[in-house]
PDB file of C-alpha atoms (C1' of nucleotides) in Angstrom:
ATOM      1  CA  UNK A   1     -21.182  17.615  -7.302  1.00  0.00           C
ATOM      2  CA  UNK A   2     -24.357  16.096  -5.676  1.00  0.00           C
ATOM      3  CA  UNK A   3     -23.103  13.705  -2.919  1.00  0.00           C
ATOM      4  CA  UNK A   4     -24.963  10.499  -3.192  1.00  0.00           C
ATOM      5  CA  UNK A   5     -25.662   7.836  -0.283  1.00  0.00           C
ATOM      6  CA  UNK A   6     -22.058   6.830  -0.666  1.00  0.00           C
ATOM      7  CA  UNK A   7     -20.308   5.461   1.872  1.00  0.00           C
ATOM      8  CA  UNK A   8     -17.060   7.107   1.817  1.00  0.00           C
ATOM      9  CA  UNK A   9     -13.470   5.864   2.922  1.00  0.00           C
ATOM     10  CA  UNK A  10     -11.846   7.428   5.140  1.00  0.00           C
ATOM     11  CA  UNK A  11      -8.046   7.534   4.614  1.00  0.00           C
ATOM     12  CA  UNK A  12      -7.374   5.851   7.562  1.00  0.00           C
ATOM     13  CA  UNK A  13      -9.160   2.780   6.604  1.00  0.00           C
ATOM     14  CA  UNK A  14      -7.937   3.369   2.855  1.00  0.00           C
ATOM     15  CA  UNK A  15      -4.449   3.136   4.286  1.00  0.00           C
ATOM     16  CA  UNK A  16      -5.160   0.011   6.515  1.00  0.00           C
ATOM     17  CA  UNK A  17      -6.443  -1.673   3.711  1.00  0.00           C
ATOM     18  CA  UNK A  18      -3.832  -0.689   1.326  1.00  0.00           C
ATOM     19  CA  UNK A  19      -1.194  -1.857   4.270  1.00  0.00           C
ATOM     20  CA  UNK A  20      -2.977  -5.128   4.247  1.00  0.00           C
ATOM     21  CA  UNK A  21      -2.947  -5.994   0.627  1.00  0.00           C
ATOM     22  CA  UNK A  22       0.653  -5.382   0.226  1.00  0.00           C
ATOM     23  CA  UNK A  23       1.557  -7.124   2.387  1.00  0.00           C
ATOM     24  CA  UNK A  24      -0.025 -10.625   0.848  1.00  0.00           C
ATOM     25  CA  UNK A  25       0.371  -8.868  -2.616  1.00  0.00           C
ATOM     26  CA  UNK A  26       4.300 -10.637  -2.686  1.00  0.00           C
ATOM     27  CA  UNK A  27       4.542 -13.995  -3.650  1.00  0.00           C
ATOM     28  CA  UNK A  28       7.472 -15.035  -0.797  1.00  0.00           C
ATOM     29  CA  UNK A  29       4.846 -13.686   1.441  1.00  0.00           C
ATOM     30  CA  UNK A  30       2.170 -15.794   0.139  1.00  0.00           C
ATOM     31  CA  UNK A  31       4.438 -18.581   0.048  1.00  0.00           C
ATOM     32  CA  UNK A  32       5.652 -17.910   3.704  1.00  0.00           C
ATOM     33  CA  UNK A  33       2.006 -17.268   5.008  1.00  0.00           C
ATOM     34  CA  UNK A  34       0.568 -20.054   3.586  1.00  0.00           C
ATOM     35  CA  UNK A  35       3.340 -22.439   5.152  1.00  0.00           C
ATOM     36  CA  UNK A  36       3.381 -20.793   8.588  1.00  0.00           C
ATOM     37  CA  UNK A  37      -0.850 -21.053   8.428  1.00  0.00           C
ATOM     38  CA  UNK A  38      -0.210 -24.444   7.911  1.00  0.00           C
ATOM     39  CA  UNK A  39       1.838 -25.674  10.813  1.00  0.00           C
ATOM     40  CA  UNK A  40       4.864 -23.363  13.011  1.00  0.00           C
ATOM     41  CA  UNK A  41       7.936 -23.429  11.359  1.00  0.00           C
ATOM     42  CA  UNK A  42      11.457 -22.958  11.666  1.00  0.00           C
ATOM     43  CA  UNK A  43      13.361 -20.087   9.774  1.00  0.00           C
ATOM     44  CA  UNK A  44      15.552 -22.915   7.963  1.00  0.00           C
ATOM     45  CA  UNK A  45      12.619 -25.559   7.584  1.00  0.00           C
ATOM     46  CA  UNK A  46      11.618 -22.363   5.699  1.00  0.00           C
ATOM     47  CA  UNK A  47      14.011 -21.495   3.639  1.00  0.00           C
ATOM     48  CA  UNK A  48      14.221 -25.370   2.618  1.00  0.00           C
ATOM     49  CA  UNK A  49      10.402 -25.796   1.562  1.00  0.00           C
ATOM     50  CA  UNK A  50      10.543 -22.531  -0.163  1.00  0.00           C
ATOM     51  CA  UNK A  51      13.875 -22.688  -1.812  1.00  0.00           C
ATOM     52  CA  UNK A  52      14.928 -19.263  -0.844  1.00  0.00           C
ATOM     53  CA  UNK A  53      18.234 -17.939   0.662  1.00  0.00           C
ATOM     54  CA  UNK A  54      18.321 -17.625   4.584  1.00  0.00           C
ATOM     55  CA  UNK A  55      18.593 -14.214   4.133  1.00  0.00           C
ATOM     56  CA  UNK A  56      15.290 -13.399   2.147  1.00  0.00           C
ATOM     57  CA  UNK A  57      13.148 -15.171   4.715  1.00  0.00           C
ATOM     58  CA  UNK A  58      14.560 -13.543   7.758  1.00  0.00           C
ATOM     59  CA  UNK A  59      14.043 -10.228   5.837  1.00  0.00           C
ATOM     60  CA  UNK A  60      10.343 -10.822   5.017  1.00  0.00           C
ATOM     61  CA  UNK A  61       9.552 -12.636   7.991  1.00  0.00           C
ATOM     62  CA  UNK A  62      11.094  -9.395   9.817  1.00  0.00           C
ATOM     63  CA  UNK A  63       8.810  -7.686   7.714  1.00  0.00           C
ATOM     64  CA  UNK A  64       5.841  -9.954   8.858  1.00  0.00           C
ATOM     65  CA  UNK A  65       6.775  -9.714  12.244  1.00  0.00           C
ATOM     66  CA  UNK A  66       6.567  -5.279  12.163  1.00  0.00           C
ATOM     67  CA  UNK A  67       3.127  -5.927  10.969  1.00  0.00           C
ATOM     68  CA  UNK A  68       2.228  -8.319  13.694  1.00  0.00           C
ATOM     69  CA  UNK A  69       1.297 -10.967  11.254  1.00  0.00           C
ATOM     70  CA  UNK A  70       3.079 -13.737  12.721  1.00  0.00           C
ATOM     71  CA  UNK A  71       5.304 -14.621  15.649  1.00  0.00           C
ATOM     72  CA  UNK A  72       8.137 -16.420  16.648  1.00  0.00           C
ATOM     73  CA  UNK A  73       9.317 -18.445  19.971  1.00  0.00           C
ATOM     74  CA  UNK A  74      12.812 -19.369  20.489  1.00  0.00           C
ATOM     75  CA  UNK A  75      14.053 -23.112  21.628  1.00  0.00           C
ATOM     76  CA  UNK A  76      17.839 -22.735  21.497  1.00  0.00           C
ATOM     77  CA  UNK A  77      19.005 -21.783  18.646  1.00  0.00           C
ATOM     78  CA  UNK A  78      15.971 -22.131  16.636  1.00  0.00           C
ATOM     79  CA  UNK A  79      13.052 -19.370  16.072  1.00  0.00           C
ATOM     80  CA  UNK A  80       9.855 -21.234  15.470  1.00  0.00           C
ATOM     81  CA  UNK A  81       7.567 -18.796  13.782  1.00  0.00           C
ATOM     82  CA  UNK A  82       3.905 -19.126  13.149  1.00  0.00           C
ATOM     83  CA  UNK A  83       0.656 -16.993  12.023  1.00  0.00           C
ATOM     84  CA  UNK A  84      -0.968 -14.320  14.664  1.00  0.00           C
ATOM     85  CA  UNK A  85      -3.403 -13.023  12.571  1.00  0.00           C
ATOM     86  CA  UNK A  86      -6.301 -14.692  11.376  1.00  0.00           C
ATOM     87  CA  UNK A  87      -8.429 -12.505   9.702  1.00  0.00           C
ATOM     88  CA  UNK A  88      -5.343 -11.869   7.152  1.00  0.00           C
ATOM     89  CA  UNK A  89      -5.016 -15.552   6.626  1.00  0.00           C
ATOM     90  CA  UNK A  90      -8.732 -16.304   5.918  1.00  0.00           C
ATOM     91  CA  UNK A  91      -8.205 -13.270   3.361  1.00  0.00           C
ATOM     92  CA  UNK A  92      -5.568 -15.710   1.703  1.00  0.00           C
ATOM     93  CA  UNK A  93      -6.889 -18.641   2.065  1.00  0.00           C
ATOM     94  CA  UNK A  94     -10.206 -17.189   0.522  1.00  0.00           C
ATOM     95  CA  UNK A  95      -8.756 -15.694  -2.433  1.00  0.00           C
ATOM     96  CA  UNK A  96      -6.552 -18.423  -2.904  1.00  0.00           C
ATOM     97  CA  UNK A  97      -9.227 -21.048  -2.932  1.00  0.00           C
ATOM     98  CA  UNK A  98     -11.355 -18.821  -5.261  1.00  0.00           C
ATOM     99  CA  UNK A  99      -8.198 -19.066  -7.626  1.00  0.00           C
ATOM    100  CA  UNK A 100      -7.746 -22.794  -7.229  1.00  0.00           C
ATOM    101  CA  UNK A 101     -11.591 -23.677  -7.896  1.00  0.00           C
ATOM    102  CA  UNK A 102     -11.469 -22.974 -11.395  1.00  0.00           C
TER     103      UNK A 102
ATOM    104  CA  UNK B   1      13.016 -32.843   4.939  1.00  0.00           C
ATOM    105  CA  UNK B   2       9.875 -34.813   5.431  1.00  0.00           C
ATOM    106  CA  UNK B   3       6.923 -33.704   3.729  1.00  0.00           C
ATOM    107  CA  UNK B   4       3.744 -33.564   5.905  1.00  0.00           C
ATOM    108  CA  UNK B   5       0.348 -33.319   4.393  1.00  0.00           C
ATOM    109  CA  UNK B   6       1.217 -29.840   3.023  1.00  0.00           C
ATOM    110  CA  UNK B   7      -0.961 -28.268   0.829  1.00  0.00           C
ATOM    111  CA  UNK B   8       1.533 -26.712  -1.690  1.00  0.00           C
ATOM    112  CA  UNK B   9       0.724 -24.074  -3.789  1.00  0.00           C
ATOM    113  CA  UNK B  10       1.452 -24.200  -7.756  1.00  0.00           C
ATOM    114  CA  UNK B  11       3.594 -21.230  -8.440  1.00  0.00           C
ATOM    115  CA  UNK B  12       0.747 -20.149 -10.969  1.00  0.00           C
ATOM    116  CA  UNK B  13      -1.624 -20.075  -8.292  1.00  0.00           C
ATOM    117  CA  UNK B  14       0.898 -17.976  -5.967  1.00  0.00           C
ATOM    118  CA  UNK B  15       0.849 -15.687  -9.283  1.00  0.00           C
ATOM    119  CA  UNK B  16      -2.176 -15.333  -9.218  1.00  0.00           C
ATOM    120  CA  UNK B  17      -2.820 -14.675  -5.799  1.00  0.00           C
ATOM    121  CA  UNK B  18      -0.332 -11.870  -6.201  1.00  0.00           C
ATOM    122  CA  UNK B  19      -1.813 -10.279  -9.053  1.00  0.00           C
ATOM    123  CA  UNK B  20      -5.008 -10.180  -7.399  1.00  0.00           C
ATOM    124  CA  UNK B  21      -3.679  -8.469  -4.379  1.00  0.00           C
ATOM    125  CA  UNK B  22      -0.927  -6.332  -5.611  1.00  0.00           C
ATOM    126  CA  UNK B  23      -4.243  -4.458  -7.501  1.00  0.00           C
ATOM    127  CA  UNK B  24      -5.650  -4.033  -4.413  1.00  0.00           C
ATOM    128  CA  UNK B  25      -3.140  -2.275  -2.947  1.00  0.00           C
ATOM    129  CA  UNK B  26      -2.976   0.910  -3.979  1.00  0.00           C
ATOM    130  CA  UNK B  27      -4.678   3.615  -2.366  1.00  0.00           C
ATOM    131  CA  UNK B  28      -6.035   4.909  -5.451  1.00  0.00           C
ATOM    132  CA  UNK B  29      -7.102   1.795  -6.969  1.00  0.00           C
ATOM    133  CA  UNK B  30      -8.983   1.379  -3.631  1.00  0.00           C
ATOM    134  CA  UNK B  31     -10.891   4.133  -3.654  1.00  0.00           C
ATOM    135  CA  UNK B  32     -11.654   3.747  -7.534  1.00  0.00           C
ATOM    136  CA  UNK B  33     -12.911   0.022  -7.125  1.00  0.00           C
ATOM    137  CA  UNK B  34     -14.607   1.335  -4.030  1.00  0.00           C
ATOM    138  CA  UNK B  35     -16.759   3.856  -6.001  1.00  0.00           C
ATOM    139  CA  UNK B  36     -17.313   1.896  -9.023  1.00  0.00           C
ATOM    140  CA  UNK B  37     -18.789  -0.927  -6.324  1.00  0.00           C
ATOM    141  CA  UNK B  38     -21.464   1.117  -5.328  1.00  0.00           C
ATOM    142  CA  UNK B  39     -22.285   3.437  -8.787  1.00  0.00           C
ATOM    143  CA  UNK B  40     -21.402   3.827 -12.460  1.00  0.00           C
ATOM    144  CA  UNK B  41     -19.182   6.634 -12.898  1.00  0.00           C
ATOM    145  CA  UNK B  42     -17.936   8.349 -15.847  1.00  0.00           C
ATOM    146  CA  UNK B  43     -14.071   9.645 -15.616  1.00  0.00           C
ATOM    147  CA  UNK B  44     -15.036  13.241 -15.014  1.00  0.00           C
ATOM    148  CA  UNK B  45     -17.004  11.932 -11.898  1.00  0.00           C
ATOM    149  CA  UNK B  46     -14.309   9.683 -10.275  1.00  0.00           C
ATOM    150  CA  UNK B  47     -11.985  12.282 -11.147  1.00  0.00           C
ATOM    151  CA  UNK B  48     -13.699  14.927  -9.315  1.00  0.00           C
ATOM    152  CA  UNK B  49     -14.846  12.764  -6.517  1.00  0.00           C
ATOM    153  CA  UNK B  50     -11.151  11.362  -5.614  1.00  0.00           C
ATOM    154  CA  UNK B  51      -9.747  14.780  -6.208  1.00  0.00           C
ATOM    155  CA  UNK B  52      -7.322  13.907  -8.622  1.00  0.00           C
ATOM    156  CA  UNK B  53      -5.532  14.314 -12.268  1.00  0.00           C
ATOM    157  CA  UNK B  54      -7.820  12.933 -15.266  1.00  0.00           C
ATOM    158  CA  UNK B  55      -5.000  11.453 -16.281  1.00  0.00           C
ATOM    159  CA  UNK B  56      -3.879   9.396 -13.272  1.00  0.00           C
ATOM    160  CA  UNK B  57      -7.505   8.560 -13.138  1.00  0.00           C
ATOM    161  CA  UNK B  58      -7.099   7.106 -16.819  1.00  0.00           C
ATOM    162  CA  UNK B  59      -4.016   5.460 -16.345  1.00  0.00           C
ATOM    163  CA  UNK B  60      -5.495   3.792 -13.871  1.00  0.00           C
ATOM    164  CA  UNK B  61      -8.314   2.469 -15.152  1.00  0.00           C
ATOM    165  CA  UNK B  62      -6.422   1.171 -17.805  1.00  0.00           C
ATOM    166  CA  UNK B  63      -4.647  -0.853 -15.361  1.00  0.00           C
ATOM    167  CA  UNK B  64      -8.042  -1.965 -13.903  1.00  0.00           C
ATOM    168  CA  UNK B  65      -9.387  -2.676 -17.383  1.00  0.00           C
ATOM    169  CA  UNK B  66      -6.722  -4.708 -18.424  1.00  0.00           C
ATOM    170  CA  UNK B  67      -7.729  -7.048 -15.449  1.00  0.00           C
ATOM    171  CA  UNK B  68     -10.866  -7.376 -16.163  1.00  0.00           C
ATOM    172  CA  UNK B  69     -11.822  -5.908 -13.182  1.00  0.00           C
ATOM    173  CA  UNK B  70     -13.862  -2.710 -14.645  1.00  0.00           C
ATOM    174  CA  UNK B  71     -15.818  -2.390 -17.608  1.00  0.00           C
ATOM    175  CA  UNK B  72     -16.963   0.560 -19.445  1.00  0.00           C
ATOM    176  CA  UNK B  73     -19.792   1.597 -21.873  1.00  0.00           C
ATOM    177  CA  UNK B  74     -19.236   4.900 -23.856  1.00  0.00           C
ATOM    178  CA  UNK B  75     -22.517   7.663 -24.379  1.00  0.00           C
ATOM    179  CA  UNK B  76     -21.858  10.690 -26.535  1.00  0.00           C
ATOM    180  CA  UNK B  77     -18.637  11.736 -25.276  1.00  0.00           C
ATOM    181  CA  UNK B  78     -18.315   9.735 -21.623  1.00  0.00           C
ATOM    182  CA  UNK B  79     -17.189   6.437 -20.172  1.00  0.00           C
ATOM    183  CA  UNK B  80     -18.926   5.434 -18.117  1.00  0.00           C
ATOM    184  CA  UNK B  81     -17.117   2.920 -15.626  1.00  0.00           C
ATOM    185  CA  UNK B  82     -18.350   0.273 -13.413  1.00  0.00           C
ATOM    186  CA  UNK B  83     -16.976  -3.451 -11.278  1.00  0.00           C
ATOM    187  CA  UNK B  84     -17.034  -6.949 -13.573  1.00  0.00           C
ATOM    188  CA  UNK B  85     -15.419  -8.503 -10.695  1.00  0.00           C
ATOM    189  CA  UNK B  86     -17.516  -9.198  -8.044  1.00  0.00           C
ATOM    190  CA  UNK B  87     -15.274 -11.586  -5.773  1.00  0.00           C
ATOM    191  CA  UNK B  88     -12.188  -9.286  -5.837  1.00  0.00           C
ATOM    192  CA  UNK B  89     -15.073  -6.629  -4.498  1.00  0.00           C
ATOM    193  CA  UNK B  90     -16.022  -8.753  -2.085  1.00  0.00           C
ATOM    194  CA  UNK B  91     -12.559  -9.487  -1.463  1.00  0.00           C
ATOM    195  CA  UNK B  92     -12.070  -5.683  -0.376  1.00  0.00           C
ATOM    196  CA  UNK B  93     -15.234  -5.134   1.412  1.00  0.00           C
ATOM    197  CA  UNK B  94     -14.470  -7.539   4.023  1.00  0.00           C
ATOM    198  CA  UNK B  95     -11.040  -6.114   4.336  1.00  0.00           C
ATOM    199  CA  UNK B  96     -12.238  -2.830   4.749  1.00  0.00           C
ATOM    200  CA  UNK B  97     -15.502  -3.823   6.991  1.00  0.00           C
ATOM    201  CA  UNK B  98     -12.853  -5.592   9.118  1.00  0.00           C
ATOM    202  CA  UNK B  99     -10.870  -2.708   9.603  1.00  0.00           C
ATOM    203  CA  UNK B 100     -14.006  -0.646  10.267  1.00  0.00           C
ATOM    204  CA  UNK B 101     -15.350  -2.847  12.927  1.00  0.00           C
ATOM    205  CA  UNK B 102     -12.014  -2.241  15.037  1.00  0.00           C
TER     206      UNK B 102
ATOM    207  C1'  DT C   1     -15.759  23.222 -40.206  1.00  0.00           C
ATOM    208  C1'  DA C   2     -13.440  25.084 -36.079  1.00  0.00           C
ATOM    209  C1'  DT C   3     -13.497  24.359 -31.446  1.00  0.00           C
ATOM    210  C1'  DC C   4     -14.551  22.356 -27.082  1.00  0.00           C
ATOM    211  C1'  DT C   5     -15.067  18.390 -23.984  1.00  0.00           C
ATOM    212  C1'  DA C   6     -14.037  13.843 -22.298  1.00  0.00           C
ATOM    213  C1'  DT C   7     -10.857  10.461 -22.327  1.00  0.00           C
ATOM    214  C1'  DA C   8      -6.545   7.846 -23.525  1.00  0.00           C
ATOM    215  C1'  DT C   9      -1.747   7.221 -23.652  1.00  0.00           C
ATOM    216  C1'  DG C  10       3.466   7.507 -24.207  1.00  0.00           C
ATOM    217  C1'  DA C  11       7.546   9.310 -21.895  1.00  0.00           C
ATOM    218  C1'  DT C  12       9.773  10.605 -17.895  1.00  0.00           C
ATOM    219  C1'  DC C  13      10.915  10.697 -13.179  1.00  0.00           C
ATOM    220  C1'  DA C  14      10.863   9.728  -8.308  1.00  0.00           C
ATOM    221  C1'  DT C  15       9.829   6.366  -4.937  1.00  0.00           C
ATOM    222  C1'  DA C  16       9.114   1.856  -3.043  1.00  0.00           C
ATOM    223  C1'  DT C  17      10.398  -2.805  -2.673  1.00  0.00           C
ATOM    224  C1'  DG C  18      12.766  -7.393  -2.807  1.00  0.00           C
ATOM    225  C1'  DT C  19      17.063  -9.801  -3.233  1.00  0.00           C
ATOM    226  C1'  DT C  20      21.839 -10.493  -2.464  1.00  0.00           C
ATOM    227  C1'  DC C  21      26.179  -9.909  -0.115  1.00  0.00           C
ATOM    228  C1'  DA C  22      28.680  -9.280   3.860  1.00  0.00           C
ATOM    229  C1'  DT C  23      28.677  -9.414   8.487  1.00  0.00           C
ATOM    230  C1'  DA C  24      27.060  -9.607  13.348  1.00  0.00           C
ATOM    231  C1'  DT C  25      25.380 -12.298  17.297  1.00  0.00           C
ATOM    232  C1'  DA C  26      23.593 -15.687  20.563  1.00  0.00           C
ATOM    233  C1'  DG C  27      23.225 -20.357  21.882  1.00  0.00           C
ATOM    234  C1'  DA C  28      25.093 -25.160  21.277  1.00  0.00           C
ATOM    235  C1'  DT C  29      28.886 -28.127  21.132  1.00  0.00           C
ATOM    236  C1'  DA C  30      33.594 -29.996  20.734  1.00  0.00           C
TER     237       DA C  30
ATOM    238  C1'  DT D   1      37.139 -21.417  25.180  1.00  0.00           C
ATOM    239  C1'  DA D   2      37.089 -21.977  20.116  1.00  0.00           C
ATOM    240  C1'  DT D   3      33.988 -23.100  16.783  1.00  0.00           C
ATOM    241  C1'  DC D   4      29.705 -24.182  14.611  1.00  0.00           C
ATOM    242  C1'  DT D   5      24.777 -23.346  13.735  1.00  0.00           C
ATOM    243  C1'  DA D   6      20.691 -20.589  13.332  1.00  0.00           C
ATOM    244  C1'  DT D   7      19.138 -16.256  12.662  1.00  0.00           C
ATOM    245  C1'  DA D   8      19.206 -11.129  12.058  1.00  0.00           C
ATOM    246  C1'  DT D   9      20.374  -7.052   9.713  1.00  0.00           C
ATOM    247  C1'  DG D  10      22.589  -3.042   7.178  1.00  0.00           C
ATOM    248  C1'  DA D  11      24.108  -1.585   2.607  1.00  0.00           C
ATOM    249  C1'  DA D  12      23.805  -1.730  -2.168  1.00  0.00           C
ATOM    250  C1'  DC D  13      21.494  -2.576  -6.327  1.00  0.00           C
ATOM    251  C1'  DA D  14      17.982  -3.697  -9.727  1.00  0.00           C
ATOM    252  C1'  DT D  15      13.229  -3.647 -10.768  1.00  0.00           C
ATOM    253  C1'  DA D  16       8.511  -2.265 -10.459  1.00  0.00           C
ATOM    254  C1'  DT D  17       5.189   1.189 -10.026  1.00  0.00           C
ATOM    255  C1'  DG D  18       2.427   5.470  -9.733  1.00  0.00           C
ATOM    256  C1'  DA D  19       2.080  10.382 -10.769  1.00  0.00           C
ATOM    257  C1'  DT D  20       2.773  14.116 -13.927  1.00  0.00           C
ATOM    258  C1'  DC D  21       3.355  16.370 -18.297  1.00  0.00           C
ATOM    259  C1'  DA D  22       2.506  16.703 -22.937  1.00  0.00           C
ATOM    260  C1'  DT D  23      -0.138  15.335 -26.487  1.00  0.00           C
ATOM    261  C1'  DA D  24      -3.494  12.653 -29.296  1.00  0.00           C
ATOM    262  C1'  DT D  25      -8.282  11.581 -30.568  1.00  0.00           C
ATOM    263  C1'  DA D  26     -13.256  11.064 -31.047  1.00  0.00           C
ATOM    264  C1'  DG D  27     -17.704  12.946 -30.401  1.00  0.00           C
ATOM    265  C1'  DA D  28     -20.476  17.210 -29.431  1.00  0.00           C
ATOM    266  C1'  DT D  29     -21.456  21.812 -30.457  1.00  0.00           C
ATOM    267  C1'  DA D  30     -21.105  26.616 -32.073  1.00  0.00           C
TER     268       DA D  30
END
DNA sequence: TATCTATATGATCATATGTTCATATAGATA
DNA sequence: TATCTATATGAACATATGATCATATAGATA
């Protein structure tokens, strides 16, 4: 039981982390992320790139939207949404161009 | 429907992408990976350190093993565990050093 | 050799999660 | 104002996943 110079989690940041890979851990969320990192998008230009039903996106971009991940403006009747966190896209972006270089 | 100068992803690299993070997030897996980044372990240890079953510790090394991720060596009756993946490593210790630095 | 220790693993069960279906709503338009 | 379009959302359902329990096994030791 001798405690070495480890640098121990707390659960806090255990949970944060865990909350954070989750999140990117679905591939409509990839797929979304990716897009939205890309350029601000509409909820049906959306649903068009990524083939899904209107209903699916709005569901997982609500659920991107609780975790402050990305945002939306409104301009009539359309919600443009786009990325408003940074540090979770590089994460992508990094793993995903580890991935593709090889 | 026009297409800018998207950069699409493959659906095998999405996959991918997923399977990478989907291991990452879980708590336990975590704080396993975590461990094994900084020492060998055998199972006794990491069970004893993360407070848990042996055999959720087992299962989940098995999960870990299977992608590559961990590697063992056996003496006498121990296993003793350790990373083969350094960029999915690196991948969590920025997450968590970001989360740290907040 | 009988037993103990360390580890692995199959089955089961509860929980979490993503999609679909149906429907609601606000702004645009006829 | 009636209707259409874009989006949101609750309910239901199927699937995936992680923990536990019971048990198996190989090496160490009495």
């Amino acid at each position: 039981m001798d405690k070495k110079n480890h640098q121990f989690l707390s659960d806090k940041t255990v949970e944060e982390a865990s909350r954070t890979f989750k999140v990117l851990a679905d591939p409509t969320r990839i797929k979304i992320l990716y897009l939205l990192s890309q350029e601000e998008c509409s909820v049906t230009h959306i649903t068009e790139v990524l083939n899904m039903s209107q209903s699916a996106v709005s569901h997982q971009l609500r659920t991107l939207r609780g975790l402050r991940l990305v945002k939306s403006r409104r301009d009539g009747n359309h919600f443009y949404y786009s990325c408003s966190d940074q540090h979770v896209i590089n994460t992508l972006t990094q793993v995903i161009t580890h991935i593709d270089c090889e």
